[in-house]
Amino acid sequence: MSMAALRRLTGRLGFRITFLLALALLPLALLSAVQTISLASEAQSRAEAAILGDTVRLAAPVLQHLLRAQGAAATLASAIAKVDNDTARCSEILSRFAQANPLYSMVGYIPSDGLMTCSADGRTHDFANDPGFQDAISDPNPTFEVTPKGAVSDSAVLAVISPVTHRDGQRSGIISLAIPQHALEVSQAGIKTATGIPNSLRLFTFDSGGNMLTSTNGIKADQGYLPVDRSLKALAGHRSTAFTGRDALGRKRIFAVVPIVVNKLYALSSWPGDYGRGTGMLSQLPPIVLPALMAIVSLFAAWMAAERLVLRHIRRLRHAIRAFASGSRVVPVKGRGHAPLEIAEVEDSFERMTETILRDEADLEDAVHQKEVLLREVHHRIKNNLQLIASIMNLQMRREKSPEVKAIMKNLQDRVMSLATIHRGLYLTSGVSDVRADELLAGIVNQVLSISTTEERSFKVHTDIADILLTPDQAVPLSLLLTEALTNAMKYAGGSHDGAQPELEVTLAREAGTGAVLRLSNSLPGTGASPTAPLADEPSGFGSHLIRAFAQQLEGTVRTGIEDGRYLLELHFSVTPLSRGEASRSSAGAGVEPDPRPPGGLIPGVAPAKKV
C-alpha cells in the first residue's frame, strides 16, 4: 500500500473512530485476556490435581498387591524361621501358601549362601551371584525390587522380600514373593470404570531407576504415550507431580506421577490433553481467542454504529457539497429524516447557505447583465455621437474654400471616425471585464478598410491576431494606436502597380511571460518595389506623435524601420493581468474615479484638462 493510500485510509472518520474505540477497549480486552488465561491456568491446575487423585486411585490395586505381598512375606518369614533347616517342611509350607495365593509366580526361601532349595514348586536356583540378592541379603528391612527379567520366571516381576530372622536375632536368609507383571496391570475396562473417560488413558509403573514394570496395554504398545522430553528416571522423586507436555507421537497430554513406594515404585498416568476442558468446540480454542473475538465484535459493532449514525449522513452531505461546488445548482439532500439531530442541523444550515448563495448569484448576474447592457449602450451612444460629429465636420468641410483647412478637417474627421470604430468594436465584443483582442482588432481593421477603400484604391490585408484577453484600459489605447498606424499605412502605401494591390499585414502575438507584440507592415507585392513613403508620418508628424503617446499609455516601446524590403512598425508591451483591471474597476465602484489617460495627458506635452 502506498503512503498516499495509507494516509487516505487513516484520515477517514470511520478509521479514526474505530481506532479510538480500540484504544478505549484495549484495557478491557487485556484484562479479559489476563482473566481468561488465569482461569484457564487455574482450571488446568485443578485438572492436574484431579488427575493426581485419579492416578492414586488407579494405582491403588498395585499398592494393595504390594501390601498383601509384604504381609504374606513377613508371615512366611516367621514360619520359615522355625523350620529353615527342614527343607521338606519348608517346601510344604510354601507350597500350601502358593496354592492358596495363585497371584505369585514364585514363592521361595533363599538362604544366606544364595542356593534356593526350598520353594513352592520344588525348583532350585543359585542366587549367589545375583546383585539383587546381594542387596536384599544385606538389608535388614523388608523391601522389594522391580526385576525386568526374573531369574526363575524369566519375565518382569515385582519381587517382595522379607528377611528370615531367628529368635536369637540371626538372619538365615530371605523370603521372596514374585508378582508377575500381568497381575499388576490395570486393564482399560478398569480404567474406564474408575475414571469414566475414554480408553485413551494409559497407566504405567516403574522403579527409581527408570525401569518400566507394567503398562495398560503392554510396554511395547504404550511407548508412544510416554512424555517425550522427560525420562522415567527423572520423574522418580519424593512427591506427586502433574504436568502438561507432548508424548512421543507429538500429542498434547497431561502426565501425573505418584510414588507408590518412595524411592522404589512409581505410577505414571498419561491423560488426554483436553481432560477437564469440556467437549464443546469453544473449549478446544486457546484462552486468548475468546477475548480477541469479543474485541473484534465490539469494534465491528462500533464501526457499524458510526457508519449507521454518522458516516453515511456525512457522505451524503459531502456529495451534495461537492456537487454544489462543481456547479450544480440542484442539490437535494435526501434521507434527512433519519440523520441525528446535530447532522440534520448541519444539513439545514447547508441548505440555507445554498439558498442564500443562489439568491446572491442571481442578484449578481442581474447586476452584471445590467452593467453590461449599460456599458454597451454607453459605447453605442458614444459611437453615434462621434459619427454625428464626423457628419457635422463633413458639412463644414463642404463650405470651406481653403484646401489646407479641408485637409486638416479631413484628418480630424478620420480620427473621429476611428474613435467611433473603436467604440463600435467595444460594444460588439463579448465580455465586460475583459476584451478579446482577436474580436476587437479584427473588427477595427475591417472598419478602417471599409472607410478608406474606394473603387480606385483597394488593399490586400493579411491578419493574424492571437486571442489575447485585454483589460479595457489597454484595449482602448491599443485600438487607437492600431487605427492611427493602419490609417498611416494605407495613406502611404502608394498606388497600384500593373494592377497589383498594395499589401498590408497586421499581427498580434504572445511573447515570453506576459509580453505581446503588435506588428504592422506595408509593401507592394510581386514587384519588389519599395513603398513611396514611410509607414507613418515623419517622427515630428502628428500621427507619429499620437502613436508614441498610445505606446506610452501601454507602457510599451515602438520600433519602426525596414525589414526584408518592408516598412515595419513593431510595438512591444506587457499584457495587464485581468485581476488588476478588475481591481481598478472595483476601486472606481467604491467612489475612486480612475483617470483613463496616461500620465501627462493622452499626448505628451499636452496637460490634461482640469476636472470640474
Coordinates of C-alpha atoms in Angstrom, one line a residue:
M1 CA 0.0 0.0 0.0
S2 CA 1.4 3.4 -1.0
M3 CA 1.8 6.2 1.6
A4 CA -0.9 8.3 -0.1
A5 CA -3.4 5.4 0.1
L6 CA -2.3 4.8 3.8
R7 CA -2.8 8.5 4.7
R8 CA -6.2 8.4 3.0
L9 CA -7.2 5.3 4.9
T10 CA -6.0 6.6 8.3
G11 CA -7.6 10.0 7.6
R12 CA -11.1 8.6 7.3
L13 CA -13.5 9.3 10.1
G14 CA -14.6 5.7 10.4
F15 CA -10.9 4.6 10.8
R16 CA -10.3 7.2 13.5
I17 CA -13.5 6.4 15.4
T18 CA -12.6 2.7 15.3
F19 CA -9.0 3.3 16.3
L20 CA -10.1 5.4 19.3
L21 CA -12.7 2.8 20.4
A22 CA -10.0 0.2 20.1
L23 CA -7.8 2.2 22.4
A24 CA -10.7 2.6 24.8
L25 CA -11.4 -1.2 24.7
L26 CA -7.8 -2.2 24.9
P27 CA -7.6 -2.2 28.8
L28 CA -10.8 -4.2 28.9
A29 CA -9.5 -6.6 26.3
L30 CA -6.2 -7.0 28.2
L31 CA -8.0 -7.5 31.5
S32 CA -10.3 -10.1 29.9
A33 CA -7.4 -11.9 28.3
V34 CA -5.5 -11.9 31.6
Q35 CA -8.5 -13.2 33.5
T36 CA -9.2 -15.8 30.8
I37 CA -5.6 -17.0 30.9
S38 CA -5.7 -17.0 34.7
L39 CA -8.9 -19.0 34.7
A40 CA -7.5 -21.4 32.2
S41 CA -4.4 -21.8 34.3
E42 CA -6.5 -22.4 37.4
A43 CA -8.7 -24.9 35.5
Q44 CA -5.5 -26.6 34.3
S45 CA -4.2 -26.7 37.9
R46 CA -7.4 -28.2 39.2
A47 CA -7.4 -30.7 36.3
E48 CA -3.9 -31.7 37.2
A49 CA -4.8 -32.0 40.9
A50 CA -7.8 -34.1 40.0
I51 CA -5.6 -36.2 37.7
L52 CA -3.2 -36.8 40.6
G53 CA -6.1 -38.1 42.7
D54 CA -7.3 -40.3 39.9
T55 CA -3.8 -41.7 39.4
V56 CA -3.6 -42.6 43.1
R57 CA -6.9 -44.3 42.8
L58 CA -5.8 -46.2 39.6
A59 CA -2.5 -47.2 41.3
A60 CA -4.4 -48.5 44.4
P61 CA -4.6 -52.1 43.2
V62 CA -0.8 -52.2 42.7
L63 CA -0.3 -50.8 46.2
Q64 CA -2.8 -53.4 47.6
H65 CA -0.9 -56.2 45.9
L66 CA 2.3 -54.9 47.3
L67 CA 0.9 -54.5 50.8
R68 CA -0.6 -58.0 50.7
A69 CA 2.7 -59.4 49.4
Q70 CA 4.7 -57.7 52.2
G71 CA 2.3 -59.0 54.8
A72 CA 2.4 -62.5 53.4
A73 CA 6.2 -62.4 53.1
A74 CA 6.5 -61.4 56.8
T75 CA 4.2 -64.2 57.8
L76 CA 6.1 -66.7 55.8
A77 CA 9.4 -65.4 57.2
S78 CA 8.2 -66.1 60.7
A79 CA 7.1 -69.6 59.8
I80 CA 10.3 -70.5 57.9
A81 CA 12.4 -69.2 60.8
K82 CA 11.2 -72.2 62.8
V83 CA 11.8 -74.8 60.1
D84 CA 14.6 -73.3 57.9
N85 CA 16.8 -76.4 58.4
D86 CA 14.0 -78.7 57.4
T87 CA 13.8 -78.4 53.6
A88 CA 10.8 -80.7 53.3
R89 CA 8.8 -78.9 55.9
C90 CA 9.8 -75.5 54.4
S91 CA 8.7 -76.6 50.9
E92 CA 5.4 -77.9 52.3
I93 CA 4.6 -74.5 54.0
L94 CA 5.5 -72.5 50.8
S95 CA 3.5 -74.9 48.6
R96 CA 0.4 -74.6 50.7
F97 CA 0.7 -70.8 50.5
A98 CA 1.2 -70.8 46.7
Q99 CA -1.8 -73.0 46.2
A100 CA -3.9 -70.6 48.3
N101 CA -2.5 -67.5 46.6
P102 CA -2.1 -68.2 42.8
L103 CA -1.2 -64.5 42.3
Y104 CA 2.5 -65.1 42.8
S105 CA 4.7 -66.6 40.1
M106 CA 7.4 -67.7 42.6
V107 CA 7.5 -68.3 46.3
G108 CA 10.8 -69.3 47.7
Y109 CA 13.2 -69.3 50.6
I110 CA 16.8 -68.2 49.8
P111 CA 19.4 -68.9 52.5
S112 CA 22.4 -66.7 53.1
D113 CA 24.6 -68.8 50.7
G114 CA 22.3 -68.0 47.8
L115 CA 21.3 -71.6 46.9
M116 CA 17.5 -71.8 46.9
T117 CA 16.4 -75.4 47.7
C118 CA 13.1 -74.5 49.4
S119 CA 10.3 -73.3 47.0
A120 CA 6.6 -73.7 46.4
D121 CA 7.1 -75.6 43.2
G122 CA 10.2 -77.5 44.3
R123 CA 12.5 -75.7 41.9
T124 CA 16.1 -74.8 43.0
H125 CA 18.2 -71.9 41.9
D126 CA 21.6 -70.4 42.8
F127 CA 21.3 -66.7 43.5
A128 CA 24.8 -66.3 45.0
N129 CA 26.0 -64.1 42.1
D130 CA 22.7 -62.2 41.7
P131 CA 23.3 -58.5 42.5
G132 CA 19.7 -58.1 43.6
F133 CA 20.1 -61.0 46.1
Q134 CA 23.3 -59.5 47.5
D135 CA 21.5 -56.2 48.1
A136 CA 18.5 -57.9 49.7
I137 CA 20.5 -60.2 52.0
S138 CA 22.5 -57.2 53.3
D139 CA 19.3 -55.1 54.0
P140 CA 17.8 -56.0 57.4
N141 CA 14.4 -54.5 56.5
P142 CA 11.6 -55.8 54.3
T143 CA 11.9 -54.5 50.8
F144 CA 11.0 -55.2 47.2
E145 CA 12.6 -54.7 43.8
V146 CA 11.5 -54.4 40.2
T147 CA 13.1 -57.0 38.1
P148 CA 12.6 -56.7 34.3
K149 CA 13.6 -60.3 33.9
G150 CA 13.1 -62.6 36.8
A151 CA 15.8 -65.3 37.4
V152 CA 13.2 -68.1 37.8
S153 CA 10.1 -66.9 35.9
D154 CA 12.2 -65.2 33.1
S155 CA 9.7 -62.3 32.9
A156 CA 9.2 -58.9 34.6
V157 CA 8.2 -59.3 38.2
L158 CA 7.9 -57.3 41.4
A159 CA 9.9 -59.2 44.0
V160 CA 8.7 -58.6 47.6
I161 CA 11.5 -59.6 50.1
S162 CA 11.3 -60.1 53.8
P163 CA 14.3 -61.3 55.9
V164 CA 14.1 -64.5 57.9
T165 CA 15.3 -63.8 61.4
H166 CA 15.6 -66.4 64.2
R167 CA 14.8 -65.8 67.9
D168 CA 18.5 -65.2 68.6
G169 CA 18.5 -62.3 66.1
Q170 CA 20.5 -64.2 63.5
R171 CA 19.3 -63.9 59.8
S172 CA 19.4 -67.1 57.9
G173 CA 18.1 -65.9 54.5
I174 CA 15.1 -64.1 52.8
I175 CA 11.6 -65.0 51.7
S176 CA 11.0 -63.8 48.1
L177 CA 7.5 -63.5 46.6
A178 CA 7.4 -62.7 42.8
I179 CA 4.3 -60.9 41.5
P180 CA 4.2 -61.1 37.7
Q181 CA 3.7 -58.1 35.5
H182 CA 0.3 -59.1 34.2
A183 CA -1.0 -59.3 37.7
L184 CA -0.1 -55.7 38.3
E185 CA -1.5 -54.3 35.1
V186 CA -4.7 -52.2 35.2
S187 CA -7.0 -53.0 32.2
Q188 CA -8.8 -50.5 30.0
A189 CA -12.1 -51.6 31.4
G190 CA -10.8 -51.0 34.9
I191 CA -9.6 -47.5 34.0
K192 CA -12.9 -46.6 32.4
T193 CA -14.8 -47.9 35.4
A194 CA -12.6 -45.8 37.7
T195 CA -12.4 -42.6 35.7
G196 CA -15.3 -42.7 33.3
I197 CA -13.1 -41.3 30.4
P198 CA -12.4 -43.0 27.0
N199 CA -9.7 -45.6 26.5
S200 CA -7.0 -43.0 25.7
L201 CA -5.7 -43.1 29.3
R202 CA -2.6 -45.1 30.0
L203 CA -1.1 -46.2 33.4
F204 CA 2.5 -47.2 33.9
T205 CA 4.5 -48.4 36.9
F206 CA 8.3 -48.1 37.1
D207 CA 11.1 -48.1 39.6
S208 CA 13.5 -45.4 40.7
G209 CA 16.0 -46.5 38.1
G210 CA 13.5 -45.8 35.3
N211 CA 12.8 -49.4 34.6
M212 CA 9.2 -49.8 33.5
L213 CA 7.3 -52.6 35.2
T214 CA 3.8 -52.5 33.9
S215 CA 1.7 -50.8 31.3
T216 CA -2.0 -50.7 30.5
N217 CA -1.8 -52.4 27.0
G218 CA 1.7 -53.7 27.2
I219 CA 5.0 -51.8 27.4
K220 CA 5.7 -52.0 23.7
A221 CA 2.2 -50.9 22.7
D222 CA 2.1 -47.9 25.1
Q223 CA 5.6 -46.5 24.4
G224 CA 4.0 -43.7 22.3
Y225 CA 2.1 -42.4 25.4
L226 CA 5.2 -41.6 27.5
P227 CA 6.5 -38.0 27.8
V228 CA 9.0 -37.1 25.0
D229 CA 11.0 -34.6 27.0
R230 CA 11.4 -36.3 30.4
S231 CA 12.8 -39.8 31.2
L232 CA 11.2 -42.1 33.8
K233 CA 14.3 -41.9 36.0
A234 CA 14.0 -38.1 36.0
L235 CA 10.3 -38.4 37.1
A236 CA 11.2 -40.5 40.2
G237 CA 11.0 -38.4 43.3
H238 CA 9.6 -38.0 46.7
R239 CA 6.4 -36.0 45.8
S240 CA 3.5 -36.5 43.5
T241 CA 3.5 -34.2 40.4
A242 CA 1.5 -33.4 37.3
F243 CA 2.5 -31.5 34.2
T244 CA 1.3 -30.9 30.6
G245 CA 3.6 -31.9 27.7
R246 CA 3.9 -33.8 24.5
D247 CA 4.1 -37.6 24.1
A248 CA 6.4 -39.4 21.8
L249 CA 3.8 -39.1 19.0
G250 CA 3.6 -35.3 19.4
R251 CA 0.2 -35.2 21.0
K252 CA -0.7 -32.9 23.9
R253 CA -1.0 -35.0 27.1
I254 CA -1.3 -34.5 30.8
F255 CA 1.0 -36.6 32.9
A256 CA 0.8 -37.4 36.6
V257 CA 3.5 -39.2 38.7
V258 CA 2.6 -40.8 42.1
P259 CA 5.1 -42.6 44.3
I260 CA 3.7 -46.0 45.4
V261 CA 6.7 -46.7 47.5
V262 CA 9.1 -43.8 47.8
N263 CA 12.4 -44.4 46.1
K264 CA 11.2 -47.8 45.0
L265 CA 8.0 -47.9 42.9
Y266 CA 6.1 -45.2 41.0
A267 CA 2.9 -44.9 39.0
L268 CA 2.7 -42.7 35.8
S269 CA -0.6 -41.9 34.2
S270 CA -0.9 -40.3 30.7
W271 CA -4.2 -38.5 30.1
P272 CA -5.7 -36.8 27.1
G273 CA -4.7 -33.1 26.7
D274 CA -8.3 -31.9 26.7
Y275 CA -9.2 -33.6 30.0
G276 CA -11.2 -31.2 32.3
R277 CA -11.8 -28.7 29.4
G278 CA -15.2 -29.9 28.3
T279 CA -16.2 -31.4 24.9
G280 CA -17.6 -28.3 23.1
M281 CA -15.9 -26.6 20.2
L282 CA -15.1 -23.4 22.2
S283 CA -13.3 -25.4 24.9
Q284 CA -10.8 -26.5 22.2
L285 CA -9.7 -22.9 21.4
P286 CA -6.7 -21.2 23.1
P287 CA -7.7 -18.9 26.0
I288 CA -6.8 -15.7 24.2
V289 CA -9.2 -16.4 21.3
L290 CA -12.4 -15.6 23.1
P291 CA -11.2 -12.1 24.3
A292 CA -9.9 -11.4 20.9
L293 CA -13.2 -12.4 19.3
M294 CA -15.0 -10.2 21.8
A295 CA -12.8 -7.2 20.9
I296 CA -13.2 -7.7 17.2
V297 CA -17.0 -8.0 17.5
S298 CA -17.0 -4.8 19.7
L299 CA -15.0 -2.9 17.2
F300 CA -17.2 -4.1 14.3
A301 CA -20.3 -3.1 16.3
A302 CA -18.7 0.3 16.9
W303 CA -17.9 0.8 13.3
M304 CA -21.4 -0.2 12.2
A305 CA -22.8 2.3 14.7
A306 CA -20.6 5.0 13.4
E307 CA -21.5 4.1 9.8
R308 CA -25.2 4.0 10.5
L309 CA -25.4 7.1 12.7
V310 CA -22.7 9.4 11.3
L311 CA -20.7 8.3 8.3
R312 CA -23.4 7.7 5.7
H313 CA -25.1 11.0 6.5
I314 CA -21.7 12.8 6.2
R315 CA -21.0 11.1 2.9
R316 CA -24.4 12.2 1.6
L317 CA -23.8 15.8 2.8
R318 CA -20.3 15.7 1.2
H319 CA -21.7 14.5 -2.1
A320 CA -24.2 17.5 -2.0
I321 CA -21.4 19.9 -1.2
R322 CA -19.2 18.6 -4.0
A323 CA -22.0 18.8 -6.5
F324 CA -22.7 22.4 -5.5
A325 CA -19.1 23.3 -5.6
S326 CA -18.7 21.8 -9.1
G327 CA -21.5 24.0 -10.5
S328 CA -24.7 22.0 -9.9
R329 CA -27.4 24.2 -8.5
V330 CA -30.0 21.5 -7.9
V331 CA -28.5 19.7 -4.8
P332 CA -31.2 17.8 -2.9
V333 CA -30.1 16.3 0.5
K334 CA -32.0 13.1 0.8
G335 CA -32.6 11.0 3.9
R336 CA -32.5 13.8 6.3
G337 CA -35.3 12.4 8.5
H338 CA -33.0 9.5 9.6
A339 CA -30.0 11.6 10.5
P340 CA -29.1 12.5 14.1
L341 CA -30.2 15.9 15.3
E342 CA -26.7 17.5 15.0
I343 CA -26.1 16.3 11.5
A344 CA -29.7 17.3 10.5
E345 CA -28.9 20.8 11.7
V346 CA -25.8 21.0 9.6
E347 CA -27.8 19.9 6.6
D348 CA -30.4 22.5 7.3
S349 CA -27.6 25.1 7.5
F350 CA -26.1 23.9 4.2
E351 CA -29.5 24.2 2.5
R352 CA -30.0 27.7 3.9
M353 CA -26.5 28.6 2.8
T354 CA -27.0 27.3 -0.7
E355 CA -30.3 29.2 -1.0
T356 CA -28.5 32.4 0.1
I357 CA -25.7 31.8 -2.4
L358 CA -28.2 31.2 -5.2
R359 CA -30.1 34.4 -4.4
D360 CA -26.8 36.3 -4.3
E361 CA -25.7 34.8 -7.6
A362 CA -29.0 35.7 -9.2
D363 CA -28.6 39.2 -8.0
L364 CA -25.0 39.4 -9.2
E365 CA -26.0 38.0 -12.6
D366 CA -28.7 40.6 -12.9
A367 CA -26.3 43.4 -11.8
V368 CA -23.6 42.2 -14.3
H369 CA -26.2 41.9 -17.1
Q370 CA -27.5 45.4 -16.3
K371 CA -23.9 46.7 -16.2
E372 CA -23.0 45.0 -19.5
V373 CA -26.1 46.4 -21.2
L374 CA -25.4 49.9 -19.8
L375 CA -21.8 49.8 -20.8
R376 CA -22.7 48.6 -24.3
E377 CA -25.3 51.3 -24.5
V378 CA -22.7 53.9 -23.5
H379 CA -20.2 52.7 -26.2
H380 CA -23.1 52.7 -28.7
R381 CA -24.1 56.2 -27.9
I382 CA -20.5 57.4 -27.9
K383 CA -20.1 55.8 -31.4
N384 CA -23.3 57.6 -32.6
N385 CA -22.1 60.9 -31.1
L386 CA -18.7 60.6 -32.8
Q387 CA -20.4 59.7 -36.1
L388 CA -22.6 62.7 -35.6
I389 CA -19.6 64.9 -35.0
A390 CA -17.9 63.4 -38.1
S391 CA -21.1 64.3 -40.2
I392 CA -21.1 67.9 -38.8
M393 CA -17.4 68.2 -39.8
N394 CA -18.2 66.8 -43.2
L395 CA -20.9 69.6 -43.7
Q396 CA -18.4 72.2 -42.5
M397 CA -15.8 70.8 -45.0
R398 CA -18.1 71.4 -47.9
R399 CA -18.4 75.1 -47.0
E400 CA -14.7 75.6 -46.7
K401 CA -12.8 77.0 -49.7
S402 CA -9.2 76.6 -48.4
P403 CA -7.6 73.2 -49.4
E404 CA -5.4 73.4 -46.3
V405 CA -8.4 73.8 -44.0
K406 CA -10.2 70.9 -45.7
A407 CA -7.1 68.7 -45.4
I408 CA -6.9 69.4 -41.6
M409 CA -10.6 68.8 -41.1
K410 CA -10.4 65.6 -43.2
N411 CA -7.6 64.3 -40.9
L412 CA -9.7 65.2 -37.8
Q413 CA -12.7 63.6 -39.3
D414 CA -10.8 60.4 -40.0
R415 CA -9.6 60.3 -36.3
V416 CA -13.1 60.9 -35.1
M417 CA -14.4 58.0 -37.2
S418 CA -11.5 55.9 -35.9
L419 CA -12.7 56.6 -32.3
A420 CA -16.3 55.7 -33.4
T421 CA -15.0 52.5 -34.9
I422 CA -13.2 51.6 -31.6
H423 CA -16.4 52.2 -29.5
R424 CA -18.4 50.1 -32.0
G425 CA -15.9 47.3 -31.6
L426 CA -16.1 47.6 -27.8
Y427 CA -19.9 47.2 -27.6
L428 CA -19.9 44.4 -30.2
T429 CA -17.2 42.3 -28.4
S430 CA -18.1 39.8 -25.8
G431 CA -17.2 40.4 -22.1
V432 CA -17.2 43.4 -19.9
S433 CA -14.2 42.9 -17.6
D434 CA -12.1 41.7 -20.4
V435 CA -11.9 42.2 -24.2
R436 CA -10.8 39.6 -26.7
A437 CA -8.1 41.2 -28.9
D438 CA -8.9 39.0 -31.9
E439 CA -12.5 40.1 -31.9
L440 CA -11.8 43.8 -31.3
L441 CA -8.8 44.4 -33.5
A442 CA -10.1 42.4 -36.4
G443 CA -13.3 44.5 -36.4
I444 CA -11.3 47.7 -36.3
V445 CA -9.2 46.6 -39.3
N446 CA -12.3 45.8 -41.3
Q447 CA -13.9 49.1 -40.3
V448 CA -10.9 51.2 -41.2
L449 CA -10.6 49.3 -44.5
S450 CA -14.3 49.9 -45.3
I451 CA -13.9 53.7 -44.7
S452 CA -10.6 54.1 -46.6
T453 CA -11.2 51.8 -49.6
T454 CA -12.6 53.2 -52.8
E455 CA -13.0 51.8 -56.3
E456 CA -9.8 53.4 -57.4
R457 CA -7.9 52.4 -54.2
S458 CA -8.2 49.0 -52.6
F459 CA -5.9 47.0 -50.3
K460 CA -5.0 43.4 -49.7
V461 CA -4.7 42.8 -45.9
H462 CA -3.3 39.7 -44.0
T463 CA -4.3 39.5 -40.3
D464 CA -3.1 37.0 -37.6
I465 CA -4.3 38.2 -34.2
A466 CA -3.9 36.0 -31.2
D467 CA -6.9 35.5 -28.8
I468 CA -5.3 37.6 -26.0
L469 CA -7.6 38.9 -23.3
L470 CA -7.1 42.6 -22.6
T471 CA -8.4 44.9 -20.0
P472 CA -10.4 47.9 -21.3
D473 CA -7.7 50.2 -20.1
Q474 CA -5.3 48.5 -22.6
A475 CA -7.8 47.7 -25.3
V476 CA -8.7 51.4 -26.0
P477 CA -5.1 52.8 -26.4
L478 CA -4.1 49.6 -28.4
S479 CA -7.1 50.1 -30.7
L480 CA -6.3 53.8 -31.1
L481 CA -2.6 53.0 -31.9
L482 CA -3.6 50.4 -34.5
T483 CA -6.2 52.7 -36.1
E484 CA -3.6 55.5 -36.4
A485 CA -0.9 53.2 -37.6
L486 CA -3.3 51.4 -40.1
T487 CA -4.5 54.8 -41.4
N488 CA -1.0 56.0 -42.0
A489 CA -0.1 52.6 -43.6
M490 CA -3.0 52.9 -46.0
K491 CA -2.2 56.6 -46.6
Y492 CA 1.4 55.9 -47.6
A493 CA 1.1 52.5 -49.2
G494 CA 1.3 54.0 -52.7
G495 CA -0.8 53.4 -55.8
S496 CA -1.4 50.3 -57.8
H497 CA 1.5 48.9 -59.9
D498 CA 0.5 46.9 -63.0
G499 CA -2.9 46.2 -61.5
A500 CA -1.5 44.8 -58.2
Q501 CA -3.0 45.7 -54.9
P502 CA -0.8 47.2 -52.1
E503 CA -0.4 44.7 -49.2
L504 CA -0.9 45.3 -45.5
E505 CA 0.0 42.8 -42.7
V506 CA -1.3 43.1 -39.2
T507 CA -0.3 40.5 -36.5
L508 CA -0.6 40.3 -32.7
A509 CA 1.4 37.5 -31.0
R510 CA 2.3 36.5 -27.5
E511 CA 5.9 36.7 -26.2
A512 CA 7.7 35.2 -23.2
G513 CA 5.9 35.6 -20.0
T514 CA 3.1 38.2 -20.2
G515 CA 4.6 40.1 -23.2
A516 CA 2.9 40.7 -26.5
V517 CA 4.0 42.3 -29.8
L518 CA 1.9 44.1 -32.4
R519 CA 3.4 44.2 -36.0
L520 CA 2.1 46.2 -38.9
S521 CA 3.8 46.5 -42.3
N522 CA 3.0 47.7 -45.9
S523 CA 4.6 47.0 -49.3
L524 CA 3.9 46.4 -52.9
P525 CA 3.5 42.8 -53.8
G526 CA 5.3 40.9 -56.6
T527 CA 7.5 43.8 -57.9
G528 CA 10.0 44.1 -55.1
A529 CA 9.4 47.9 -55.2
S530 CA 9.5 49.8 -52.0
P531 CA 6.6 51.9 -50.8
T532 CA 6.6 55.5 -51.9
A533 CA 6.8 56.8 -48.3
P534 CA 7.4 55.5 -44.8
L535 CA 4.8 53.6 -42.8
A536 CA 3.9 56.6 -40.8
D537 CA 4.5 60.4 -40.8
E538 CA 7.9 61.8 -40.1
P539 CA 8.9 61.5 -36.5
S540 CA 7.9 65.1 -36.0
G541 CA 4.4 64.4 -37.6
F542 CA 1.2 64.4 -35.7
G543 CA 0.5 60.7 -36.4
S544 CA 3.8 59.6 -35.0
H545 CA 3.2 61.8 -32.0
L546 CA -0.1 60.0 -31.3
I547 CA 1.5 56.6 -31.8
R548 CA 4.2 57.3 -29.3
A549 CA 1.5 58.7 -26.9
F550 CA -0.5 55.5 -27.1
A551 CA 2.6 53.3 -26.7
Q552 CA 3.4 55.3 -23.6
Q553 CA 0.0 54.7 -22.2
L554 CA 0.5 50.9 -22.8
E555 CA 3.9 51.2 -21.2
G556 CA 5.4 49.7 -24.4
T557 CA 8.1 50.5 -26.9
V558 CA 7.7 51.3 -30.6
R559 CA 10.2 50.4 -33.3
T560 CA 10.0 51.4 -36.9
G561 CA 12.3 50.6 -39.9
I562 CA 12.8 48.5 -43.0
E563 CA 13.0 44.7 -42.7
D564 CA 13.1 42.3 -45.7
G565 CA 12.1 45.1 -48.1
R566 CA 9.1 46.0 -46.0
Y567 CA 8.4 49.0 -43.8
L568 CA 7.6 47.8 -40.3
L569 CA 6.0 49.2 -37.2
E570 CA 6.5 47.0 -34.1
L571 CA 5.0 47.6 -30.6
H572 CA 6.2 45.5 -27.6
F573 CA 4.1 45.8 -24.4
S574 CA 3.1 43.7 -21.4
V575 CA -0.5 42.5 -21.0
T576 CA -2.0 43.7 -17.8
P577 CA -3.4 40.8 -15.7
L578 CA -7.2 40.8 -15.6
S579 CA -7.1 40.9 -11.8
R580 CA -5.6 44.4 -11.9
G581 CA -8.2 45.5 -14.3
E582 CA -11.0 44.2 -12.0
A583 CA -9.3 45.8 -9.0
S584 CA -9.3 49.2 -10.8
R585 CA -12.9 48.9 -11.6
S586 CA -13.7 47.9 -8.0
S587 CA -12.0 51.0 -6.8
A588 CA -14.0 53.0 -9.3
G589 CA -17.2 51.4 -8.0
A590 CA -16.1 52.3 -4.4
G591 CA -16.1 56.0 -5.3
V592 CA -12.5 56.4 -6.6
E593 CA -12.6 57.7 -10.1
P594 CA -9.7 56.3 -12.2
D595 CA -8.0 58.5 -14.8
P596 CA -8.0 56.6 -18.1
R597 CA -5.5 59.0 -19.6
P598 CA -1.7 58.4 -19.4
P599 CA 0.4 60.5 -17.2
G600 CA 0.7 64.0 -18.6
G601 CA -2.4 63.6 -20.8
L602 CA -3.1 61.5 -23.9
I603 CA -0.5 63.3 -26.0
P604 CA 2.9 64.0 -24.5
G605 CA 3.5 67.7 -23.9
V606 CA -0.3 68.5 -23.6
A607 CA -1.5 68.8 -20.0
P608 CA -4.8 67.1 -19.1
A609 CA -7.9 69.2 -18.7
K610 CA -8.8 70.1 -15.2
K611 CA -11.8 68.3 -13.7
V612 CA -14.7 70.5 -12.7

